[in-house]
Amino acid sequence: MQTLILIFTIFIVILLLIYIFFKSKQNRLFSLLSGTCPSCKETKKVFFDKTSNTHFTQEIIKPRVLKDYGCSGVKDVEFFCTSCGLKELYSINSQMGCGI
């Protein structure tokens, strides 16, 4: 009986750890898609030119599509942070980000 309780407890702990892993990975992806680096928390830089009244933006996160399987397939996208050098690779469903 104690063995079954121990196995059940270990199983529940493993399920919770897997859930936490995928949840944190999803949060990092949403952070990268919004333009914020999850490592250094840097966002895009906005400059304003007073003479021409123009806003210039410099993106910190540079996405690069490595493999594209069409609009109904999966895209392998590499995100690179120009501030801290973070490089992460994600497979994005086309329904989630077909415009990348």
Short mmCIF file of N, CA, C and O in Angstrom, two decimals, residues 21-80:
data_model
loop_
_atom_site.label_atom_id
_atom_site.label_comp_id
_atom_site.label_asym_id
_atom_site.label_seq_id
_atom_site.Cartn_x
_atom_site.Cartn_y
_atom_site.Cartn_z
N PHE A 21 7.07 23.45 -16.66
CA PHE A 21 8.04 23.63 -17.73
C PHE A 21 7.39 24.19 -18.98
O PHE A 21 7.86 25.17 -19.57
N PHE A 22 6.28 23.60 -19.42
CA PHE A 22 5.63 24.07 -20.64
C PHE A 22 4.98 25.43 -20.45
O PHE A 22 4.93 26.23 -21.38
N LYS A 23 4.50 25.72 -19.27
CA LYS A 23 3.92 27.03 -19.00
C LYS A 23 4.98 28.12 -19.06
O LYS A 23 4.75 29.19 -19.63
N SER A 24 6.16 27.86 -18.50
CA SER A 24 7.23 28.86 -18.55
C SER A 24 7.76 29.03 -19.98
O SER A 24 8.10 30.14 -20.38
N LYS A 25 7.80 27.95 -20.74
CA LYS A 25 8.22 28.05 -22.14
C LYS A 25 7.23 28.87 -22.94
O LYS A 25 7.62 29.69 -23.78
N GLN A 26 5.94 28.69 -22.68
CA GLN A 26 4.91 29.46 -23.36
C GLN A 26 5.00 30.94 -22.99
O GLN A 26 4.86 31.81 -23.85
N ASN A 27 5.26 31.24 -21.72
CA ASN A 27 5.40 32.64 -21.30
C ASN A 27 6.61 33.30 -21.95
O ASN A 27 6.55 34.48 -22.32
N ARG A 28 7.71 32.56 -22.10
CA ARG A 28 8.89 33.10 -22.78
C ARG A 28 8.60 33.38 -24.25
O ARG A 28 9.02 34.40 -24.79
N LEU A 29 7.84 32.50 -24.89
CA LEU A 29 7.49 32.71 -26.30
C LEU A 29 6.61 33.94 -26.46
O LEU A 29 6.84 34.76 -27.36
N PHE A 30 5.60 34.11 -25.61
CA PHE A 30 4.74 35.28 -25.69
C PHE A 30 5.53 36.56 -25.42
O PHE A 30 5.27 37.60 -26.03
N SER A 31 6.51 36.49 -24.53
CA SER A 31 7.36 37.64 -24.27
C SER A 31 8.20 37.99 -25.50
O SER A 31 8.33 39.16 -25.85
N LEU A 32 8.75 36.98 -26.16
CA LEU A 32 9.53 37.22 -27.37
C LEU A 32 8.67 37.76 -28.50
O LEU A 32 9.09 38.65 -29.24
N LEU A 33 7.46 37.24 -28.65
CA LEU A 33 6.56 37.72 -29.70
C LEU A 33 6.12 39.15 -29.47
O LEU A 33 5.84 39.88 -30.42
N SER A 34 6.05 39.57 -28.21
CA SER A 34 5.66 40.95 -27.92
C SER A 34 6.82 41.93 -28.04
O SER A 34 6.63 43.13 -27.97
N GLY A 35 8.05 41.42 -28.20
CA GLY A 35 9.21 42.28 -28.40
C GLY A 35 10.02 42.53 -27.16
O GLY A 35 10.86 43.43 -27.15
N THR A 36 9.81 41.76 -26.11
CA THR A 36 10.56 41.91 -24.87
C THR A 36 11.45 40.69 -24.67
O THR A 36 11.00 39.57 -24.81
N CYS A 37 12.70 40.93 -24.33
CA CYS A 37 13.62 39.83 -24.07
C CYS A 37 13.34 39.25 -22.69
O CYS A 37 13.31 39.99 -21.70
N PRO A 38 13.11 37.93 -22.58
CA PRO A 38 12.83 37.34 -21.27
C PRO A 38 14.07 37.26 -20.37
O PRO A 38 13.94 37.11 -19.17
N SER A 39 15.24 37.39 -20.93
CA SER A 39 16.46 37.28 -20.14
C SER A 39 16.87 38.63 -19.53
O SER A 39 17.08 38.74 -18.33
N CYS A 40 16.98 39.66 -20.37
CA CYS A 40 17.44 40.96 -19.88
C CYS A 40 16.30 41.97 -19.70
O CYS A 40 16.55 43.10 -19.28
N LYS A 41 15.07 41.59 -20.06
CA LYS A 41 13.87 42.43 -19.92
C LYS A 41 13.95 43.73 -20.73
O LYS A 41 13.30 44.71 -20.40
N GLU A 42 14.74 43.75 -21.78
CA GLU A 42 14.88 44.92 -22.62
C GLU A 42 13.73 44.95 -23.63
O GLU A 42 13.32 43.93 -24.16
N THR A 43 13.19 46.14 -23.88
CA THR A 43 12.12 46.31 -24.87
C THR A 43 12.65 47.14 -26.02
O THR A 43 13.80 47.57 -26.02
N LYS A 44 11.79 47.38 -27.00
CA LYS A 44 12.24 48.15 -28.16
C LYS A 44 12.55 49.59 -27.74
O LYS A 44 11.96 50.14 -26.82
N LYS A 45 13.51 50.18 -28.44
CA LYS A 45 13.94 51.55 -28.16
C LYS A 45 13.24 52.50 -29.12
O LYS A 45 13.19 52.24 -30.32
N VAL A 46 12.72 53.59 -28.57
CA VAL A 46 12.02 54.58 -29.38
C VAL A 46 12.78 55.89 -29.29
O VAL A 46 13.07 56.38 -28.20
N PHE A 47 13.13 56.44 -30.45
CA PHE A 47 13.83 57.71 -30.53
C PHE A 47 12.92 58.72 -31.19
O PHE A 47 12.13 58.38 -32.07
N PHE A 48 13.04 59.98 -30.79
CA PHE A 48 12.20 61.04 -31.35
C PHE A 48 13.09 62.13 -31.91
O PHE A 48 13.98 62.65 -31.23
N ASP A 49 12.86 62.47 -33.18
CA ASP A 49 13.60 63.54 -33.83
C ASP A 49 12.74 64.80 -33.78
O ASP A 49 11.65 64.85 -34.35
N LYS A 50 13.23 65.83 -33.08
CA LYS A 50 12.44 67.05 -32.88
C LYS A 50 12.31 67.88 -34.15
O LYS A 50 11.31 68.57 -34.34
N THR A 51 13.32 67.81 -35.01
CA THR A 51 13.27 68.65 -36.21
C THR A 51 12.23 68.16 -37.20
O THR A 51 11.54 68.97 -37.82
N SER A 52 12.08 66.86 -37.34
CA SER A 52 11.11 66.32 -38.31
C SER A 52 9.88 65.72 -37.64
O SER A 52 8.99 65.23 -38.33
N ASN A 53 9.82 65.75 -36.28
CA ASN A 53 8.70 65.18 -35.52
C ASN A 53 8.42 63.72 -35.92
O ASN A 53 7.30 63.36 -36.22
N THR A 54 9.48 62.93 -35.96
CA THR A 54 9.37 61.54 -36.37
C THR A 54 9.85 60.63 -35.25
O THR A 54 10.86 60.91 -34.60
N HIS A 55 9.11 59.54 -35.03
CA HIS A 55 9.51 58.52 -34.07
C HIS A 55 10.24 57.41 -34.81
O HIS A 55 9.75 56.90 -35.82
N PHE A 56 11.40 57.04 -34.31
CA PHE A 56 12.16 55.92 -34.86
C PHE A 56 12.20 54.82 -33.81
O PHE A 56 12.41 55.09 -32.63
N THR A 57 11.98 53.58 -34.22
CA THR A 57 12.02 52.46 -33.28
C THR A 57 13.13 51.50 -33.70
O THR A 57 13.35 51.27 -34.90
N GLN A 58 13.80 50.96 -32.70
CA GLN A 58 14.81 49.93 -32.94
C GLN A 58 14.39 48.70 -32.17
O GLN A 58 14.32 48.71 -30.95
N GLU A 59 14.09 47.64 -32.90
CA GLU A 59 13.65 46.40 -32.29
C GLU A 59 14.81 45.69 -31.62
O GLU A 59 15.91 45.60 -32.18
N ILE A 60 14.59 45.16 -30.43
CA ILE A 60 15.61 44.42 -29.70
C ILE A 60 15.60 42.95 -30.13
O ILE A 60 16.63 42.33 -30.30
N ILE A 61 14.40 42.39 -30.34
CA ILE A 61 14.24 40.98 -30.72
C ILE A 61 14.16 40.88 -32.24
O ILE A 61 13.30 41.51 -32.87
N LYS A 62 15.04 40.10 -32.81
CA LYS A 62 15.06 39.88 -34.26
C LYS A 62 14.62 38.45 -34.55
O LYS A 62 15.35 37.50 -34.27
N PRO A 63 13.40 38.26 -35.10
CA PRO A 63 12.98 36.90 -35.47
C PRO A 63 13.52 36.52 -36.85
O PRO A 63 13.65 37.36 -37.74
N ARG A 64 13.86 35.25 -37.00
CA ARG A 64 14.34 34.73 -38.28
C ARG A 64 13.71 33.38 -38.50
O ARG A 64 13.81 32.48 -37.67
N VAL A 65 13.01 33.22 -39.62
CA VAL A 65 12.35 31.96 -39.95
C VAL A 65 13.38 31.00 -40.52
O VAL A 65 14.02 31.29 -41.53
N LEU A 66 13.56 29.86 -39.86
CA LEU A 66 14.52 28.86 -40.33
C LEU A 66 13.88 27.89 -41.31
O LEU A 66 14.44 27.58 -42.35
N LYS A 67 12.69 27.38 -40.94
CA LYS A 67 11.96 26.46 -41.81
C LYS A 67 10.51 26.90 -41.85
O LYS A 67 9.92 27.21 -40.83
N ASP A 68 9.94 26.88 -43.04
CA ASP A 68 8.55 27.27 -43.22
C ASP A 68 7.84 26.17 -43.99
O ASP A 68 8.26 25.82 -45.10
N TYR A 69 6.82 25.60 -43.38
CA TYR A 69 6.09 24.50 -44.02
C TYR A 69 4.76 24.98 -44.56
O TYR A 69 3.78 24.25 -44.59
N GLY A 70 4.67 26.22 -45.01
CA GLY A 70 3.45 26.76 -45.56
C GLY A 70 2.60 27.41 -44.48
O GLY A 70 2.90 27.35 -43.29
N CYS A 71 1.51 28.03 -44.91
CA CYS A 71 0.68 28.78 -43.96
C CYS A 71 -0.11 27.85 -43.04
O CYS A 71 -0.54 28.27 -41.98
N SER A 72 -0.30 26.61 -43.44
CA SER A 72 -1.05 25.70 -42.58
C SER A 72 -0.13 24.78 -41.79
O SER A 72 -0.60 23.91 -41.06
N GLY A 73 1.17 24.96 -41.91
CA GLY A 73 2.12 24.10 -41.21
C GLY A 73 2.78 24.81 -40.04
O GLY A 73 2.33 25.83 -39.55
N VAL A 74 3.88 24.26 -39.61
CA VAL A 74 4.63 24.78 -38.47
C VAL A 74 5.83 25.56 -38.99
O VAL A 74 6.45 25.19 -39.98
N LYS A 75 6.17 26.66 -38.30
CA LYS A 75 7.34 27.44 -38.65
C LYS A 75 8.36 27.33 -37.53
O LYS A 75 8.03 27.48 -36.37
N ASP A 76 9.59 27.05 -37.90
CA ASP A 76 10.69 27.06 -36.94
C ASP A 76 11.30 28.46 -36.97
O ASP A 76 11.86 28.88 -37.99
N VAL A 77 11.19 29.18 -35.85
CA VAL A 77 11.62 30.56 -35.78
C VAL A 77 12.72 30.69 -34.73
O VAL A 77 12.58 30.18 -33.62
N GLU A 78 13.79 31.38 -35.10
CA GLU A 78 14.87 31.67 -34.17
C GLU A 78 14.75 33.13 -33.74
O GLU A 78 14.67 34.02 -34.58
N PHE A 79 14.73 33.37 -32.44
CA PHE A 79 14.67 34.72 -31.89
C PHE A 79 16.05 35.08 -31.36
O PHE A 79 16.65 34.31 -30.62
N PHE A 80 16.53 36.28 -31.71
CA PHE A 80 17.84 36.74 -31.28
C PHE A 80 17.71 38.10 -30.64
O PHE A 80 17.12 39.01 -31.22
#
